[in-house]
Amino acid sequence: MKLLAKFKNSRIGSSIQYHIKPRKVKFEWQDTPVDWIPNQPFVSYFINEINNILPAGEFWFCRLYNRVLPKVTDEKLAEDVRAFIRQEAMHAQAHVSANKEYLTVRHIDIQRNLEIMDFLFGKLLADQPLGFKVPKVLDHQWDLFRLGIVATVEHMTCVLGKYALYNKKWAELGADPNMLDLVKWHGAEEIEHRTVAFDLYRHLGGGYISRYYQSVIVIAAVLGLWVDGAAHIMGQDPRFADKKPAFYKPWIWREWASIAQSDNRLMPHPLWLVSQQLGYLMPWYDPVHEAKTEDAIAYLDQSPAAKRALPRVAA
């Protein structure tokens, strides 16, 4: 009985020895074209939609993690969580700058997409969902459910981070260096902090079986929101006027799959993304083994946006 009690009272802490480093960045959008990958308007719009999706979610990550931080009893994990919060806040600010200084300036109406994300993270997944107060007895379970959603999303962002970091095709096609740096910098930091969400979820009591339904929710939400948002901004371009892109129309899904199938270095296939979630469902899943931290750090050390921000930090 004593051994069982000791096991129950033990908590999983940080699974990494290295220290996560928050960085400031500065992006300059004045010369970035809408088709930031030349002659690839579909892919450019599709990846541009990430700028609409991410800020509300990343600010929500920060609010939720600040809320549960006092419950963390492992000192190294608490350090990881604080660094994660700072990195996610910078990610959100970088994508907000892309929305304001890049997409909006080029007369792309993104307000509808931003409002959907604000509703999802500001109301539906808020501390008081849709304004309803969570009963005190269920308060921790509501936090734990949301932490599980974050851990599932972070597995997906690690997968996408690897895809972006190692992608050479975009540069070969003459991709805009500023947008290329944004997706690679963000992807590299997702790799750097890939363990934090999973460690925190388990540290505060997250279980194995929950990963299954959380994965279904996250996969459906991410793919649905991504396609819906991309269709909205794409539909404003006269080049796609005859297609009338929409989430519920097969064309945009077929086009995504067709482009990815013809060259999966241009964009990842939707079925590939789904398949990448299977590793997260294994009992032995460990995010440490999902990517190479040294490759991420190597890119972050030479990121133009990070270097551009250094004089501002020094000042």
Short mmCIF file of C-alpha atoms in Angstrom, two decimals:
data_model
loop_
_atom_site.label_atom_id
_atom_site.label_comp_id
_atom_site.label_asym_id
_atom_site.label_seq_id
_atom_site.Cartn_x
_atom_site.Cartn_y
_atom_site.Cartn_z
CA MET A 1 0.00 0.00 0.00
CA LYS A 2 2.84 2.37 0.82
CA LEU A 3 4.43 1.64 -2.56
CA LEU A 4 1.13 2.32 -4.32
CA ALA A 5 0.68 5.59 -2.45
CA LYS A 6 4.22 6.61 -3.33
CA PHE A 7 3.55 5.83 -7.01
CA LYS A 8 0.34 7.87 -7.01
CA ASN A 9 2.06 10.81 -5.38
CA SER A 10 5.00 10.76 -7.79
CA ARG A 11 4.66 13.10 -10.74
CA ILE A 12 6.28 13.02 -14.14
CA GLY A 13 8.43 16.10 -14.56
CA SER A 14 10.48 17.58 -17.39
CA SER A 15 11.86 15.06 -19.86
CA ILE A 16 14.65 17.31 -21.19
CA GLN A 17 17.95 18.50 -19.80
CA TYR A 18 18.49 21.47 -22.11
CA HIS A 19 17.06 24.93 -21.49
CA ILE A 20 14.49 26.32 -23.91
CA LYS A 21 15.45 29.78 -25.12
CA PRO A 22 12.79 32.42 -25.89
CA ARG A 23 13.85 34.72 -28.75
CA LYS A 24 12.68 38.02 -30.11
CA VAL A 25 12.20 38.32 -33.85
CA LYS A 26 11.52 41.09 -36.33
CA PHE A 27 9.88 40.44 -39.69
CA GLU A 28 9.68 42.94 -42.55
CA TRP A 29 6.71 42.33 -44.82
CA GLN A 30 6.82 45.20 -47.29
CA ASP A 31 8.30 43.13 -50.15
CA THR A 32 6.51 39.81 -49.57
CA PRO A 33 4.06 39.00 -52.40
CA VAL A 34 0.75 37.21 -51.88
CA ASP A 35 2.16 34.34 -53.96
CA TRP A 36 5.19 34.05 -51.72
CA ILE A 37 6.01 30.78 -53.47
CA PRO A 38 6.25 31.87 -57.13
CA ASN A 39 3.65 30.32 -59.45
CA GLN A 40 2.04 28.48 -56.53
CA PRO A 41 -0.99 30.56 -55.52
CA PHE A 42 -2.88 27.63 -53.95
CA VAL A 43 0.05 26.60 -51.75
CA SER A 44 0.85 30.22 -50.88
CA TYR A 45 -2.71 30.92 -49.75
CA PHE A 46 -2.92 27.65 -47.89
CA ILE A 47 0.18 28.35 -45.85
CA ASN A 48 -0.77 32.02 -45.45
CA GLU A 49 -3.92 30.86 -43.66
CA ILE A 50 -1.70 29.64 -40.82
CA ASN A 51 -1.22 33.31 -39.93
CA ASN A 52 -4.98 33.57 -39.34
CA ILE A 53 -5.28 30.33 -37.38
CA LEU A 54 -2.40 30.60 -34.93
CA PRO A 55 -2.46 33.86 -32.93
CA ALA A 56 -5.72 33.30 -30.99
CA GLY A 57 -4.70 29.73 -30.18
CA GLU A 58 -1.20 30.66 -29.08
CA PHE A 59 -2.40 33.45 -26.82
CA TRP A 60 -4.88 30.93 -25.37
CA PHE A 61 -2.00 28.51 -24.73
CA CYS A 62 -0.29 31.29 -22.75
CA ARG A 63 -3.38 32.09 -20.67
CA LEU A 64 -4.05 28.44 -19.87
CA TYR A 65 -0.43 27.70 -18.98
CA ASN A 66 -0.20 30.74 -16.72
CA ARG A 67 -3.37 29.51 -15.03
CA VAL A 68 -1.99 26.03 -14.25
CA LEU A 69 1.64 27.03 -13.62
CA PRO A 70 1.14 27.27 -9.81
CA LYS A 71 0.18 23.57 -9.81
CA VAL A 72 3.54 22.50 -11.29
CA THR A 73 5.78 20.95 -8.62
CA ASP A 74 8.76 20.02 -10.80
CA GLU A 75 11.17 22.96 -10.94
CA LYS A 76 12.64 22.14 -14.37
CA LEU A 77 9.17 21.62 -15.87
CA ALA A 78 8.05 24.97 -14.43
CA GLU A 79 11.06 26.56 -16.17
CA ASP A 80 10.10 24.79 -19.41
CA VAL A 81 6.52 26.02 -19.13
CA ARG A 82 7.59 29.62 -18.58
CA ALA A 83 9.90 29.45 -21.63
CA PHE A 84 7.09 27.83 -23.65
CA ILE A 85 4.76 30.70 -22.75
CA ARG A 86 7.30 33.27 -23.88
CA GLN A 87 7.95 31.45 -27.15
CA GLU A 88 4.24 31.03 -27.91
CA ALA A 89 3.58 34.70 -27.19
CA MET A 90 6.30 35.66 -29.66
CA HIS A 91 4.86 33.25 -32.24
CA ALA A 92 1.46 34.88 -31.88
CA GLN A 93 2.93 38.37 -32.24
CA ALA A 94 4.88 37.35 -35.35
CA HIS A 95 1.77 35.99 -37.04
CA VAL A 96 -0.24 39.04 -35.98
CA SER A 97 2.37 41.17 -37.74
CA ALA A 98 1.91 39.06 -40.88
CA ASN A 99 -1.85 39.55 -40.68
CA LYS A 100 -1.64 43.32 -40.20
CA GLU A 101 1.43 44.26 -42.24
CA TYR A 102 1.24 41.67 -45.01
CA LEU A 103 -2.21 40.18 -45.70
CA THR A 104 -4.45 43.12 -44.71
CA VAL A 105 -2.21 45.63 -46.50
CA ARG A 106 -2.64 43.56 -49.65
CA HIS A 107 -6.43 43.94 -49.35
CA ILE A 108 -7.16 40.40 -48.22
CA ASP A 109 -10.13 40.35 -45.85
CA ILE A 110 -9.17 38.08 -42.96
CA GLN A 111 -11.55 39.44 -40.30
CA ARG A 112 -14.04 36.60 -40.66
CA ASN A 113 -11.28 34.01 -40.13
CA LEU A 114 -9.92 35.84 -37.08
CA GLU A 115 -13.39 36.06 -35.53
CA ILE A 116 -13.86 32.29 -35.84
CA MET A 117 -10.59 31.67 -34.02
CA ASP A 118 -11.42 34.27 -31.37
CA PHE A 119 -14.74 32.52 -30.71
CA LEU A 120 -13.08 29.11 -30.46
CA PHE A 121 -10.31 30.13 -28.08
CA GLY A 122 -11.82 33.18 -26.41
CA LYS A 123 -15.27 31.75 -25.72
CA LEU A 124 -15.68 28.02 -26.38
CA LEU A 125 -12.40 26.93 -24.74
CA ALA A 126 -12.25 29.74 -22.19
CA ASP A 127 -11.98 29.25 -18.42
CA GLN A 128 -15.74 29.82 -18.43
CA PRO A 129 -16.87 28.16 -21.69
CA LEU A 130 -19.54 30.25 -23.44
CA GLY A 131 -19.78 32.27 -20.23
CA PHE A 132 -20.82 29.33 -18.02
CA LYS A 133 -18.94 28.89 -14.76
CA VAL A 134 -17.38 25.43 -14.46
CA PRO A 135 -18.37 23.74 -11.15
CA LYS A 136 -15.44 23.71 -8.75
CA VAL A 137 -15.44 19.91 -8.62
CA LEU A 138 -14.91 19.82 -12.41
CA ASP A 139 -12.49 22.75 -12.63
CA HIS A 140 -9.32 20.65 -12.76
CA GLN A 141 -10.86 18.24 -15.27
CA TRP A 142 -11.72 21.15 -17.57
CA ASP A 143 -8.12 22.37 -17.32
CA LEU A 144 -6.85 18.84 -17.95
CA PHE A 145 -9.04 18.39 -21.02
CA ARG A 146 -7.74 21.65 -22.46
CA LEU A 147 -4.14 20.72 -21.59
CA GLY A 148 -4.69 17.48 -23.49
CA ILE A 149 -5.89 19.43 -26.50
CA VAL A 150 -2.73 21.56 -26.33
CA ALA A 151 -0.51 18.46 -26.05
CA THR A 152 -2.23 16.93 -29.09
CA VAL A 153 -1.90 20.14 -31.10
CA GLU A 154 1.76 20.42 -30.12
CA HIS A 155 2.43 16.96 -31.50
CA MET A 156 0.93 18.11 -34.80
CA THR A 157 2.90 21.37 -34.77
CA CYS A 158 6.09 19.38 -34.15
CA VAL A 159 5.28 17.27 -37.22
CA LEU A 160 4.60 20.40 -39.28
CA GLY A 161 7.67 22.04 -37.77
CA LYS A 162 9.88 19.22 -39.05
CA TYR A 163 8.22 19.46 -42.46
CA ALA A 164 8.93 23.19 -42.67
CA LEU A 165 12.44 23.06 -41.20
CA TYR A 166 13.73 20.43 -43.61
CA ASN A 167 11.80 21.68 -46.64
CA LYS A 168 14.11 22.69 -49.49
CA LYS A 169 11.56 22.82 -52.29
CA TRP A 170 10.14 26.24 -51.36
CA ALA A 171 13.60 27.85 -51.49
CA GLU A 172 14.37 26.08 -54.79
CA LEU A 173 11.26 27.69 -56.28
CA GLY A 174 12.38 31.14 -55.15
CA ALA A 175 10.13 31.54 -52.10
CA ASP A 176 10.08 34.91 -50.38
CA PRO A 177 12.86 34.76 -47.76
CA ASN A 178 10.82 36.59 -45.12
CA MET A 179 7.87 34.18 -45.17
CA LEU A 180 10.25 31.26 -45.51
CA ASP A 181 12.03 32.42 -42.37
CA LEU A 182 8.73 32.78 -40.50
CA VAL A 183 7.63 29.20 -41.13
CA LYS A 184 11.10 27.73 -40.51
CA TRP A 185 11.73 29.81 -37.37
CA HIS A 186 8.35 28.86 -35.98
CA GLY A 187 8.84 25.23 -36.95
CA ALA A 188 12.25 25.11 -35.30
CA GLU A 189 10.90 26.49 -32.02
CA GLU A 190 8.06 23.96 -32.12
CA ILE A 191 10.74 21.28 -32.26
CA GLU A 192 12.72 22.92 -29.46
CA HIS A 193 9.76 22.95 -27.04
CA ARG A 194 8.06 19.78 -28.32
CA THR A 195 8.18 18.01 -24.94
CA VAL A 196 6.63 20.70 -22.76
CA ALA A 197 2.92 20.28 -23.47
CA PHE A 198 3.06 16.49 -23.14
CA ASP A 199 5.15 16.66 -19.96
CA LEU A 200 2.78 19.20 -18.41
CA TYR A 201 -0.31 17.20 -19.37
CA ARG A 202 1.03 14.05 -17.73
CA HIS A 203 2.44 15.95 -14.75
CA LEU A 204 -1.02 17.26 -13.89
CA GLY A 205 -2.73 13.90 -14.29
CA GLY A 206 -3.44 13.45 -17.99
CA GLY A 207 -4.12 9.85 -18.97
CA TYR A 208 -3.40 7.65 -21.96
CA ILE A 209 -6.92 6.79 -23.15
CA SER A 210 -7.84 10.49 -23.41
CA ARG A 211 -5.33 10.87 -26.22
CA TYR A 212 -7.68 8.99 -28.56
CA TYR A 213 -10.70 11.27 -28.38
CA GLN A 214 -8.50 14.37 -28.11
CA SER A 215 -6.74 13.34 -31.33
CA VAL A 216 -10.06 12.95 -33.15
CA ILE A 217 -11.13 16.42 -31.99
CA VAL A 218 -7.82 18.06 -32.93
CA ILE A 219 -7.45 16.40 -36.34
CA ALA A 220 -11.01 17.30 -37.35
CA ALA A 221 -10.68 20.85 -36.03
CA VAL A 222 -7.25 21.60 -37.52
CA LEU A 223 -8.01 20.22 -40.98
CA GLY A 224 -11.47 21.78 -41.03
CA LEU A 225 -10.37 25.23 -39.88
CA TRP A 226 -7.35 25.21 -42.17
CA VAL A 227 -9.36 24.37 -45.28
CA ASP A 228 -12.25 26.67 -44.36
CA GLY A 229 -9.96 29.64 -43.73
CA ALA A 230 -7.84 29.02 -46.82
CA ALA A 231 -10.98 28.78 -48.94
CA HIS A 232 -12.16 32.15 -47.62
CA ILE A 233 -9.00 34.08 -48.48
CA MET A 234 -8.47 32.15 -51.70
CA GLY A 235 -12.00 32.95 -52.82
CA GLN A 236 -11.18 36.66 -52.84
CA ASP A 237 -8.62 36.13 -55.61
CA PRO A 238 -10.05 36.45 -59.15
CA ARG A 239 -7.88 33.52 -60.23
CA PHE A 240 -10.07 31.23 -58.13
CA ALA A 241 -13.39 32.96 -58.84
CA ASP A 242 -14.72 30.14 -61.00
CA LYS A 243 -13.88 27.56 -58.32
CA LYS A 244 -15.78 29.34 -55.53
CA PRO A 245 -13.66 27.60 -52.86
CA ALA A 246 -15.50 26.43 -49.75
CA PHE A 247 -14.88 23.95 -46.95
CA TYR A 248 -17.89 21.86 -48.00
CA LYS A 249 -16.96 21.69 -51.70
CA PRO A 250 -14.76 18.80 -52.89
CA TRP A 251 -12.57 20.94 -55.16
CA ILE A 252 -10.34 22.43 -52.47
CA TRP A 253 -9.79 19.05 -50.80
CA ARG A 254 -9.03 17.40 -54.15
CA GLU A 255 -6.64 20.19 -55.11
CA TRP A 256 -4.80 19.91 -51.82
CA ALA A 257 -4.43 16.16 -52.20
CA SER A 258 -3.48 16.46 -55.89
CA ILE A 259 -0.71 19.01 -55.30
CA ALA A 260 0.66 17.04 -52.36
CA GLN A 261 0.54 13.81 -54.29
CA SER A 262 2.36 15.27 -57.30
CA ASP A 263 5.08 16.73 -55.07
CA ASN A 264 4.80 16.28 -51.32
CA ARG A 265 7.57 18.83 -50.79
CA LEU A 266 5.17 21.63 -51.83
CA MET A 267 2.64 20.84 -49.11
CA PRO A 268 1.96 17.83 -46.89
CA HIS A 269 -0.83 15.47 -47.92
CA PRO A 270 -3.87 15.58 -45.58
CA LEU A 271 -3.77 11.79 -45.14
CA TRP A 272 -0.08 12.01 -44.27
CA LEU A 273 -0.92 14.51 -41.54
CA VAL A 274 -3.56 12.16 -40.16
CA SER A 275 -1.12 9.23 -40.26
CA GLN A 276 1.44 11.23 -38.27
CA GLN A 277 -1.00 11.31 -35.36
CA LEU A 278 -0.76 7.54 -34.94
CA GLY A 279 2.58 7.76 -33.13
CA TYR A 280 0.98 9.99 -30.50
CA LEU A 281 -1.52 7.21 -29.74
CA MET A 282 1.13 4.62 -28.88
CA PRO A 283 1.60 3.87 -25.16
CA TRP A 284 5.37 4.38 -25.54
CA TYR A 285 5.06 7.77 -27.26
CA ASP A 286 7.80 10.17 -26.22
CA PRO A 287 8.10 13.57 -27.98
CA VAL A 288 11.84 13.62 -27.29
CA HIS A 289 12.26 11.11 -30.11
CA GLU A 290 10.07 13.00 -32.58
CA ALA A 291 12.73 15.42 -33.84
CA LYS A 292 16.33 16.58 -33.45
CA THR A 293 16.79 19.56 -31.17
CA GLU A 294 20.26 20.31 -32.53
CA ASP A 295 18.87 20.84 -36.05
CA ALA A 296 16.28 23.26 -34.71
CA ILE A 297 18.87 25.21 -32.72
CA ALA A 298 21.18 25.36 -35.74
CA TYR A 299 18.46 27.11 -37.73
CA LEU A 300 17.41 29.39 -34.88
CA ASP A 301 21.00 30.58 -34.44
CA GLN A 302 21.03 31.90 -38.01
CA SER A 303 17.39 32.95 -38.49
CA PRO A 304 17.35 36.38 -40.21
CA ALA A 305 14.37 37.54 -38.13
CA ALA A 306 16.11 36.60 -34.89
CA LYS A 307 19.30 38.35 -35.99
CA ARG A 308 17.29 41.42 -37.05
CA ALA A 309 15.85 41.68 -33.55
CA LEU A 310 19.21 41.54 -31.77
CA PRO A 311 20.00 45.28 -32.02
CA ARG A 312 16.52 46.01 -30.65
CA VAL A 313 17.22 43.75 -27.67
CA ALA A 314 20.61 45.34 -27.08
CA ALA A 315 19.05 48.78 -27.17
#
